[in-house]
Coordinates of C-alpha atoms and ligand atoms in Angstrom, one line a residue:
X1 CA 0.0 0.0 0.0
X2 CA 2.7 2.0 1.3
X3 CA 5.0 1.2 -1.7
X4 CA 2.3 1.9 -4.2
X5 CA 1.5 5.3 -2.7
X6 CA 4.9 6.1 -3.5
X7 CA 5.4 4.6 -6.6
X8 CA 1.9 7.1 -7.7
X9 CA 3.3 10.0 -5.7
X10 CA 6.9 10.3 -7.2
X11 CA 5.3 9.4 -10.6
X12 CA 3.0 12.2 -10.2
X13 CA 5.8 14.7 -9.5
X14 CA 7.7 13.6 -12.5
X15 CA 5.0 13.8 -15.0
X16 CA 4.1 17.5 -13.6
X17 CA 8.1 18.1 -13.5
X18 CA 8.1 17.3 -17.0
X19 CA 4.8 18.8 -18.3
X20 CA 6.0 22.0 -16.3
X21 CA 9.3 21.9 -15.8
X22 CA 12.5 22.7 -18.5
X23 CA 13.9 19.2 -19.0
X24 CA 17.3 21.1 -18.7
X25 CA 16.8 21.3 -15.0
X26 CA 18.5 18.2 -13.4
X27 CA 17.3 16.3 -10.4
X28 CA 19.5 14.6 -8.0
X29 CA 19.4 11.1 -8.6
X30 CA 16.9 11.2 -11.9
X31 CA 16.4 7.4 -12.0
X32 CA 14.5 7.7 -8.8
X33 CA 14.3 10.9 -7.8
X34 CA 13.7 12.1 -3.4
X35 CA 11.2 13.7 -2.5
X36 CA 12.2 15.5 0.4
X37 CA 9.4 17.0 2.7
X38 CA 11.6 18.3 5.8
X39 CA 14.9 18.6 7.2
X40 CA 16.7 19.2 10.2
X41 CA 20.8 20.0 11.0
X42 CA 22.1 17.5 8.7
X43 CA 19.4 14.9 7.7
X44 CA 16.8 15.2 5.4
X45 CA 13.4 13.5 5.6
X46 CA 11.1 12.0 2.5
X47 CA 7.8 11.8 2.2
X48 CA 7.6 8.5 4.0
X49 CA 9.8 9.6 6.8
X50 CA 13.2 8.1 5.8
X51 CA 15.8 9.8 7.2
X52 CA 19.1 10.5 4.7
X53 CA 21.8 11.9 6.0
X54 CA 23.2 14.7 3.8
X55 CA 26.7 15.1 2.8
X56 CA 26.4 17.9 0.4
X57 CA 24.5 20.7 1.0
X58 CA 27.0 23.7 2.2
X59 CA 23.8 26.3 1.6
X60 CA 22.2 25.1 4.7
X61 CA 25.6 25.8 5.9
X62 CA 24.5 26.0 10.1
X63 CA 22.2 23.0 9.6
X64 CA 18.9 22.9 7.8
X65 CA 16.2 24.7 9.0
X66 CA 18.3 26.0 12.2
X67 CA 15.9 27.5 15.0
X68 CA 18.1 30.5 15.7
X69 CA 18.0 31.4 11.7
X70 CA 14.4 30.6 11.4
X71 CA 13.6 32.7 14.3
X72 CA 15.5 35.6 13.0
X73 CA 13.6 35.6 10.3
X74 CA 10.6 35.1 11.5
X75 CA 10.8 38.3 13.9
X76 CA 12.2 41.0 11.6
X77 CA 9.5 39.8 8.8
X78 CA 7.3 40.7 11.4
X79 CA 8.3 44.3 12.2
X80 CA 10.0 45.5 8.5
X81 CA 10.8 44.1 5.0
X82 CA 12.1 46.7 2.7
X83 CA 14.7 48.2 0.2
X84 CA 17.9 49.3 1.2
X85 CA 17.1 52.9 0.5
X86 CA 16.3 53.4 4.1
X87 CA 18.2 53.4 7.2
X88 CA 18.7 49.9 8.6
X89 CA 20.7 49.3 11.7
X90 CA 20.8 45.5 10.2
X91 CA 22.6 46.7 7.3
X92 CA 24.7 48.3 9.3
X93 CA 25.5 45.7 11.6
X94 CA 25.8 43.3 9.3
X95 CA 28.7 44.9 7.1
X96 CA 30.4 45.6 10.5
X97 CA 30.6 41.9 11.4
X98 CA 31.4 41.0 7.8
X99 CA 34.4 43.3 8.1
X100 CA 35.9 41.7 10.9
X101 CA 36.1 38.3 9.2
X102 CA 37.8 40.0 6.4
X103 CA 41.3 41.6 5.9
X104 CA 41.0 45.0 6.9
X105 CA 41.7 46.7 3.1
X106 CA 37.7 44.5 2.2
X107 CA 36.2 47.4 3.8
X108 CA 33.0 48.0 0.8
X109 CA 30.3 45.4 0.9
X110 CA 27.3 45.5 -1.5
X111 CA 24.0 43.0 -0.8
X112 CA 22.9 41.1 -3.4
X113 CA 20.8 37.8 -3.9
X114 CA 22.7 35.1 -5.2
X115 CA 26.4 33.6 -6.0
X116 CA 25.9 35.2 -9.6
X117 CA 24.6 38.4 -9.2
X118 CA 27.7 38.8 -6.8
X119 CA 30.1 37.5 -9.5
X120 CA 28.7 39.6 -12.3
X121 CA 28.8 43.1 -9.9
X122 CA 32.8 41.6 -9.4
X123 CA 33.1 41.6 -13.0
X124 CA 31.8 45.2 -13.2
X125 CA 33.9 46.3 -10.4
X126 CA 36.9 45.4 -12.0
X127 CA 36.3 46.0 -15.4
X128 CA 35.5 49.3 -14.4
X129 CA 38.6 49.9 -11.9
X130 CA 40.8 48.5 -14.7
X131 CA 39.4 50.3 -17.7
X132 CA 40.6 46.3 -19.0
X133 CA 38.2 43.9 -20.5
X134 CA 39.6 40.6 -20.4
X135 CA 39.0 38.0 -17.7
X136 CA 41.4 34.6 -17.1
X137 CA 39.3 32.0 -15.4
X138 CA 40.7 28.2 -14.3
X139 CA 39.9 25.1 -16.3
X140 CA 36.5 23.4 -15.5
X141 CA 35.2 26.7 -13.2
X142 CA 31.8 27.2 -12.7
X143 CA 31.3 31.1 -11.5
X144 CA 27.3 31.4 -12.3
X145 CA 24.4 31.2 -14.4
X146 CA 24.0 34.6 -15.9
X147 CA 25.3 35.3 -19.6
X148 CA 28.4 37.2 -18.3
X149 CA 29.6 34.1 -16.2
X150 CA 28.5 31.3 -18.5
X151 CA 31.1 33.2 -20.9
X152 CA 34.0 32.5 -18.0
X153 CA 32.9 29.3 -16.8
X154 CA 34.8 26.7 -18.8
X155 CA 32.3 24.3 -17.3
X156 CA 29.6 25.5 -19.6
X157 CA 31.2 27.3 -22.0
X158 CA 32.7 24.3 -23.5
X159 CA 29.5 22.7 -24.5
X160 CA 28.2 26.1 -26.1
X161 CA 29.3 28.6 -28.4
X162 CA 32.6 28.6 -27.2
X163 CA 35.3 30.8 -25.5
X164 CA 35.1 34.3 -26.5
X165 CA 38.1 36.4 -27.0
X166 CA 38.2 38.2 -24.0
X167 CA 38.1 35.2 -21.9
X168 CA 41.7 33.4 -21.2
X169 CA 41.2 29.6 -19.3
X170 CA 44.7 28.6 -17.1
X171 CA 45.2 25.2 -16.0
X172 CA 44.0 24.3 -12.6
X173 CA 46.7 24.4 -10.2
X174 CA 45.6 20.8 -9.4
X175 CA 48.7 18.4 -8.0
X176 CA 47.3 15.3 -8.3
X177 CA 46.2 14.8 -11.7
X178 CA 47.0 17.9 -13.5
X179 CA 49.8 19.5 -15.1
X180 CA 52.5 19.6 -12.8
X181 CA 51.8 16.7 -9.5
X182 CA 53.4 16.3 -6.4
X183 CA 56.2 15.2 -7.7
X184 CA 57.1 18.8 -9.2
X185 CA 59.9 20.6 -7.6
X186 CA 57.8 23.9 -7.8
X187 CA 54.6 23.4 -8.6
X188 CA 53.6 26.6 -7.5
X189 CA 55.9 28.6 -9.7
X190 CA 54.9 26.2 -12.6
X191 CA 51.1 27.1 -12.7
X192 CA 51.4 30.5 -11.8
X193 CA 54.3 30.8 -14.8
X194 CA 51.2 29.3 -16.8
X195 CA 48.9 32.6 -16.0
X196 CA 52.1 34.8 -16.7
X197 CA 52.6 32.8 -20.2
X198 CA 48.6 33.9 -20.6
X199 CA 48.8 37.6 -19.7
X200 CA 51.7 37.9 -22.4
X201 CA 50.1 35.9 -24.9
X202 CA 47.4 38.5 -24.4
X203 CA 49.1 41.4 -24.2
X204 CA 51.0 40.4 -27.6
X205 CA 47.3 40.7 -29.4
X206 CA 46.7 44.0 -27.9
X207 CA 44.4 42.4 -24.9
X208 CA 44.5 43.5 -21.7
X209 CA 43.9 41.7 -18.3
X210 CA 40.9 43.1 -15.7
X211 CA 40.8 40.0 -13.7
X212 CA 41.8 36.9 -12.1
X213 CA 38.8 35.1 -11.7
X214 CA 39.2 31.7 -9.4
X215 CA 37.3 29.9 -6.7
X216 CA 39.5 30.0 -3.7
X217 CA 38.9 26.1 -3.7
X218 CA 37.9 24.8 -7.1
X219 CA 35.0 22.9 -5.9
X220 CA 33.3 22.2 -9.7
X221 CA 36.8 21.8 -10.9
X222 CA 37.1 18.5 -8.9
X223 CA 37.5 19.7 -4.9
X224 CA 40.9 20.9 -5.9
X225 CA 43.3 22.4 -2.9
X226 CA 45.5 25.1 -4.7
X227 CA 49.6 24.5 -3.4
X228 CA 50.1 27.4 -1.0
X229 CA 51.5 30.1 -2.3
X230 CA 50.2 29.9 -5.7
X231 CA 47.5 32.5 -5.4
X232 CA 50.4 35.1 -4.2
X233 CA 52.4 34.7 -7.5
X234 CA 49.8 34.7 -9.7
X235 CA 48.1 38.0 -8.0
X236 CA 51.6 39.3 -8.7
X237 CA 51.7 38.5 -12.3
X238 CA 48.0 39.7 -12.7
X239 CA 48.6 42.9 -10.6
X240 CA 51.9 44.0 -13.2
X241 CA 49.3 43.6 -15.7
X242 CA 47.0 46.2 -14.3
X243 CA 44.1 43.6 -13.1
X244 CA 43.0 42.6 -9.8
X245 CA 42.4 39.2 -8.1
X246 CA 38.9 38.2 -7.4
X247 CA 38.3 35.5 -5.3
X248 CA 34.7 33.6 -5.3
X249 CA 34.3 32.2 -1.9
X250 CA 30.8 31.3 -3.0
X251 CA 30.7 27.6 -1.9
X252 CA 33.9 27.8 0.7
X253 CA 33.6 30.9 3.1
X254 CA 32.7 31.0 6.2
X255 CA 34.4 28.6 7.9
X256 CA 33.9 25.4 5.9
X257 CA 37.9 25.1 5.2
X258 CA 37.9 24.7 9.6
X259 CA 41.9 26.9 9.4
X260 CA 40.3 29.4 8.4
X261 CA 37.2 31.7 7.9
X262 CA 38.0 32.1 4.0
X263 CA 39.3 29.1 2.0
X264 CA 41.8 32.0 0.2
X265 CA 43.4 32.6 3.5
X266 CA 44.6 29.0 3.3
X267 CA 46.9 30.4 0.6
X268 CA 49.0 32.4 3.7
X269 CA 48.7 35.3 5.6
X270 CA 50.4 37.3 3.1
X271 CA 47.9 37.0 0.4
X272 CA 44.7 39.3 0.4
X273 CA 42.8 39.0 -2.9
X274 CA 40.9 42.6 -4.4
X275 CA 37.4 41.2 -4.5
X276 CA 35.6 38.6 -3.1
X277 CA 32.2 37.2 -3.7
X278 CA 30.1 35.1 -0.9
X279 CA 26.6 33.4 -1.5
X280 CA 25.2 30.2 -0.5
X281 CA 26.2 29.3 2.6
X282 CA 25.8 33.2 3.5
X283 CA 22.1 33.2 4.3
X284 CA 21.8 29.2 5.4
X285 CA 19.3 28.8 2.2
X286 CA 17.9 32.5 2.6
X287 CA 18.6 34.0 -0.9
X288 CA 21.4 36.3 0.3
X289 CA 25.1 37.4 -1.8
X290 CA 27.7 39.8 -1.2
X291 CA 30.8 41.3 -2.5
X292 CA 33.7 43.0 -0.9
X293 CA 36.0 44.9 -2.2
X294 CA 38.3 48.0 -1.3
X295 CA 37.7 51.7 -1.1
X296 CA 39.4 52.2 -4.3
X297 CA 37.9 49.9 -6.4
X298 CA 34.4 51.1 -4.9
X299 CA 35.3 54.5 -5.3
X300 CA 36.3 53.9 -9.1
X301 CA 32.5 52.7 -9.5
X302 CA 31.4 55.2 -8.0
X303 CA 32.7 57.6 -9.9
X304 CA 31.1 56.8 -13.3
X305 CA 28.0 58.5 -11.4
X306 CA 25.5 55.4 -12.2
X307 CA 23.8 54.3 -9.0
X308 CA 23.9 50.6 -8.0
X309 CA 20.5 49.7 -6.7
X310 CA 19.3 46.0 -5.9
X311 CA 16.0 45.9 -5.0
X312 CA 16.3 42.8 -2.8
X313 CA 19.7 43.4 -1.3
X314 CA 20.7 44.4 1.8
X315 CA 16.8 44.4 2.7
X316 CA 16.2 43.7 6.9
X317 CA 15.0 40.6 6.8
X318 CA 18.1 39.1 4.8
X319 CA 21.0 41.2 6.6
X320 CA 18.8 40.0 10.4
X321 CA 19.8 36.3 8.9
X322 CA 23.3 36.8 7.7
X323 CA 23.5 38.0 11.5
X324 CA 22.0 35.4 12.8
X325 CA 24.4 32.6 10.9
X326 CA 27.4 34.4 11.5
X327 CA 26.1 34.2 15.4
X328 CA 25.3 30.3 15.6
X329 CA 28.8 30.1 13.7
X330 CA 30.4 31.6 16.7
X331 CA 28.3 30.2 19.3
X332 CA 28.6 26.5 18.0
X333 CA 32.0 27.2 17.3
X334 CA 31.3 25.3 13.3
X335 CA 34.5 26.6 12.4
X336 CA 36.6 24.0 14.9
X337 CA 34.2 21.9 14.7
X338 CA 34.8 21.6 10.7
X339 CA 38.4 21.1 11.6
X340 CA 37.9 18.5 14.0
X341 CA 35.1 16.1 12.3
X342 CA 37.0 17.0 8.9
X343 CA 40.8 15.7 10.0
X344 CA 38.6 12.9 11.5
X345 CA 36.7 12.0 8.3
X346 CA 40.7 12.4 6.5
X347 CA 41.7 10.3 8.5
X348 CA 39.0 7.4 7.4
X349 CA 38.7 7.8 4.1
X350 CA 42.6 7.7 4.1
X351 CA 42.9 4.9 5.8
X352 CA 39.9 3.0 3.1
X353 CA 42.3 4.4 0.5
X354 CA 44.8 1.9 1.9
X355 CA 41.9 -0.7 1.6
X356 CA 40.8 0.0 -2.1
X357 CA 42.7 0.8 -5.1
X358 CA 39.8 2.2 -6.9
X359 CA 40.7 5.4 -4.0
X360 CA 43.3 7.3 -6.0
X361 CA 43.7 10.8 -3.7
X362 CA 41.8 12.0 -0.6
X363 CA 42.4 15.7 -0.4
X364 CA 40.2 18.6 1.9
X365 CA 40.6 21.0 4.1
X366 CA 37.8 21.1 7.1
X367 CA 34.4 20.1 5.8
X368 CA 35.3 20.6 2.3
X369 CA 36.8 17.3 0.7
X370 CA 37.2 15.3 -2.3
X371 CA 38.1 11.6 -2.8
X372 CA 39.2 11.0 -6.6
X373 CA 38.0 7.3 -7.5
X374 CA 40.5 6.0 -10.3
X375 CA 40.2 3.0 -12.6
X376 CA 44.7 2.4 -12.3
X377 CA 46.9 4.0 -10.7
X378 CA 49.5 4.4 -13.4
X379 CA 46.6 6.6 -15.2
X380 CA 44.5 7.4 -12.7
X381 CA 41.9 7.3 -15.3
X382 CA 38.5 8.7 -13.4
X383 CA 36.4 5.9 -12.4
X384 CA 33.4 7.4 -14.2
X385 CA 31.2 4.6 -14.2
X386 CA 32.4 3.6 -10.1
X387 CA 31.6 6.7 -9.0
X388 CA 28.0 7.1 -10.1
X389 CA 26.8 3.9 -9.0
X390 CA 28.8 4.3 -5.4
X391 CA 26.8 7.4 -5.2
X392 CA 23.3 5.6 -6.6
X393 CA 24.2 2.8 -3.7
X394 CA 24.8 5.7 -1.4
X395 CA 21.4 7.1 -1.6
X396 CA 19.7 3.3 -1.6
X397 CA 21.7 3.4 2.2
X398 CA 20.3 6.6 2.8
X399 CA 23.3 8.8 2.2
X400 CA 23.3 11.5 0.1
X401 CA 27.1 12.2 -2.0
X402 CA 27.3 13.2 -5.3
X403 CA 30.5 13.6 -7.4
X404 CA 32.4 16.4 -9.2
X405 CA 35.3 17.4 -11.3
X406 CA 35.8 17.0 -15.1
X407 CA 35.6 13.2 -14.7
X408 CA 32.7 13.7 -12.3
X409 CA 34.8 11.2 -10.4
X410 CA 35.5 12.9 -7.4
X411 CA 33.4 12.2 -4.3
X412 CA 32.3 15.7 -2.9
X413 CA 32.2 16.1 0.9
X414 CA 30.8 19.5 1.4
X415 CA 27.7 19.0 4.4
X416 CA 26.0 21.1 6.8
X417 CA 28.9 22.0 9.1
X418 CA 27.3 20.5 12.2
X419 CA 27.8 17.1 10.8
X420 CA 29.7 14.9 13.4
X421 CA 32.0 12.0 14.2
X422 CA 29.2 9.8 13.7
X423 CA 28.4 11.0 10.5
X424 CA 31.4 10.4 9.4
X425 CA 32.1 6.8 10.9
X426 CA 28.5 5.8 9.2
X427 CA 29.2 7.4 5.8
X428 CA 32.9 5.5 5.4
X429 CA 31.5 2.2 7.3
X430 CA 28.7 2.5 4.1
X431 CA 31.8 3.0 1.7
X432 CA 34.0 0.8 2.8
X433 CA 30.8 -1.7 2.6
X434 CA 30.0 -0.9 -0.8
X435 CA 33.6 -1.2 -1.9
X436 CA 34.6 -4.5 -0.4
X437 CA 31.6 -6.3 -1.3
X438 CA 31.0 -7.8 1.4
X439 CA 27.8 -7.5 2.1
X440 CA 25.8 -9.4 -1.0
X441 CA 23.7 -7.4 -2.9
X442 CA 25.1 -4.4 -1.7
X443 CA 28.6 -4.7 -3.9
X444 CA 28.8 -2.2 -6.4
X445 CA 29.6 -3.4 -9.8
X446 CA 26.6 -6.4 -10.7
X447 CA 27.7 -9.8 -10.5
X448 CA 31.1 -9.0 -9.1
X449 CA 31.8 -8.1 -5.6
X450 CA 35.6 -6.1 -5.7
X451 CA 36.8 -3.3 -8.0
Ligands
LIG501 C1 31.7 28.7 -7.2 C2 30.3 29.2 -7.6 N1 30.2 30.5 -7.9 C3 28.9 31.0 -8.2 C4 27.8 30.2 -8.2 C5 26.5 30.8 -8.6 O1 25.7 30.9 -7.4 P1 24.1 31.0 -7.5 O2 23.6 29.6 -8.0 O3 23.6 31.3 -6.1 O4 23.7 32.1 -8.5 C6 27.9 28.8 -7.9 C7 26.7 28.0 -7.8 O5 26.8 26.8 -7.9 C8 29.2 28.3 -7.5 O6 29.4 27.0 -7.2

């Protein structure tokens, strides 16, 4: 009975998905879609109560549906919603608190709604600062869905019209599998020599360079961890050239990397980028963005007398709920807490890596990791195929992963930062399950129990 309610339920949200949906937005899992009905801290609930524990979603950053947030909320929609036109104390406040997480020169903040409105005003910022045009992104970066950032995500651009001429695509300073590995003698020299090789192939057809565009930790890119140092070089190079470095923190800020509050600061105390973006995690599923910058690039934006105005951003209710995530940040103290369930999950997943071939790298910082499934190790050819149905046999144990990176090989660990030790036991007791084979039916590959 149970089972056919189901059955007729999902099948009716597919048929109306399709009959009113674009069939270019994806679900999770499209064989047999969840239909989630509620969620708390880390675990999500379906329809007929299951309970999945969630390993991905860094938007409901504090844990879903946090009292604290939804109580914040829930009072200042109560007393005022609207435009930032006004004088808010939130706005205020919330700017303040922002600065002191940042570098003291990321001084101008502007409100916005989401990852890519923040990335497009960072364009405009620095195209206008610069007086440059051209933009050099990373390999496989995904920076947003509007046209200006599906131009300098090589992630989309690649299966559309194209790169235009103004955009310039680096290799990802990726150690493991890219260009220059860990077995370089200075890796960071050789990919930041890469983006000096760009700027002067630029500069030789009369181009010139507004921006460094990069995801402090390319996440789309395949959970990449950037060598230290690397950032610094290649904001050198860029910064001869006249451009400035933007960094999107859009899916790593705000603690997730456990060292630190921003993923760029893993880079080194020395190294302070011009611009950077924050969304998702910023509002704990609240449509809030933002983008810092300095007083001169502000100023230079200024100056062109145009106003910015955003209806939406900056409004009470949005800035009362940055507050209030930026509070239960503090008061649970998510930022150690990343560190210490993160080193702890490391540490299994490394030690399964030992166990299973088909584990080629296990690379993170915090709550933010990636473990690179490979077919051999002399290759390390992306276990394509392994990966999917690990993360399909995931989902049948109630555990929701999914994978990245060009080979969409890469198992993403990215989950509500109050995630814990047990979490993390249960989710690498499930792999390790699923990849010894052990336990019958639930071995990956059909008919054959070990990879
Ligand atoms: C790194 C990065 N930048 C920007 C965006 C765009 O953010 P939004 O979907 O909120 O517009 C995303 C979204 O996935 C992202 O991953």
């Amino acid at each position: 009975m149970c089972f056919h309610f189901t059955c007729l339920n999902s099948l009716r949200f597919i048929l109306l998905s399709d009959a009113c949906h674009s069939s270019s937005c994806k679900l999770f899992f499209s064989n047999d879609p969840v239909k989630i009905v509620k969620a708390k801290g880390q675990y999500m609930y379906d329809e007929n109560g299951r309970r999945y524990l969630d390993c991905i979603n860094n938007v409901a950053h504090v844990g879903h549906c946090h009292p604290d947030i939804v109580k914040a909320a829930h009072e200042q929609n109560q007393l005022l919603n609207t435009n930032s036109r006004y004088l808010h104390d939130n706005l205020v406040d919330y700017a303040e608190r922002l600065s002191k997480t940042l570098p003291e020169k990321l001084c101008i903040f502007y409100f916005l709604n989401s990852g890519s409105e923040a990335n497009d005003l960072a364009l405009r910022l620095a195209r206008q600062y610069t007086k440059h045009e051209d933009i050099i992104v990373l390999d496989h970066a995904y920076h947003g869905h509007l046209t200006s950032l599906i131009d300098i995500s090589p992630y989309k651009f690649r299966n559309l019209e194209g790169q235009k001429e103004w955009v310039h695509v680096a290799p990802v300073p990726d150690t493991y599998r890219g260009l220059y590995r860990e077995d370089h003698e200075d890796s960071v020299t050789a990919y930041a020599n890469e983006v000096k090789n760009i700027i002067e192939q630029a500069h030789k057809r009369g181009r010139k360079i507004a921006a460094f565009f990069v995801e402090s930790l390319p996440s789309v890119g395949g959970q990449i961890i950037p060598p230290a140092g690397y950032f610094q070089k290649v904001a050198e190079h860029v910064r001869k050239a006249g451009g400035v470095f933007i960094a999107d923190e859009i899916q790593v800020g705000f603690g997730r990397v456990g060292k630190h509050f921003w993923a760029f600061q893993l880079q080194g105390e020395d190294f302070i980028p011009d611009i950077v973006t924050m969304g998702k995690p910023i509002g704990n599923g609240h449509p809030i963005a933002c983008v810092a910058t300095t007083k001169e690039i502000a100023e230079a934006f200024a100056s062109t007398g145009v106003e910015y105005f955003n209806t939406f951003g900056g409004n009470p209710v949005s800035c009362a709920i940055g507050l209030a995530v930026l509070d239960v940040i503090e008061k649970e103290q998510l930022q150690a807490h990343a560190t210490e369930v993160g080193n702890f999950l490391m540490k299994l997943l490394k030690e399964q890596k030992i166990k299973h071939p088909i584990i080629g790298d296990v690379r993170g910082s915090g709550l933010f990791i990636g473990v690179d499934l490979i077919k051999d190790q002399a290759q390390r050819t992306p276990a394509t195929e392994e990966a999917e149905h690990l993360i399909t046999r995931l989902k049948e144990e109630y555990i929701l992963l999914s994978t990245d990176g060009p080979g969409r090989n890469v198992l993403k660990f990215k989950p509500p930062m109050c995630f814990n030790m047990e979490d993390a036991k249960f989710v690498v007791d499930t792999i390790d399950k699923l990849l010894t084979g052990n336990a019958g039916q639930n071995c990956l590959a059909e008919g054959c129990c070990q990879f």
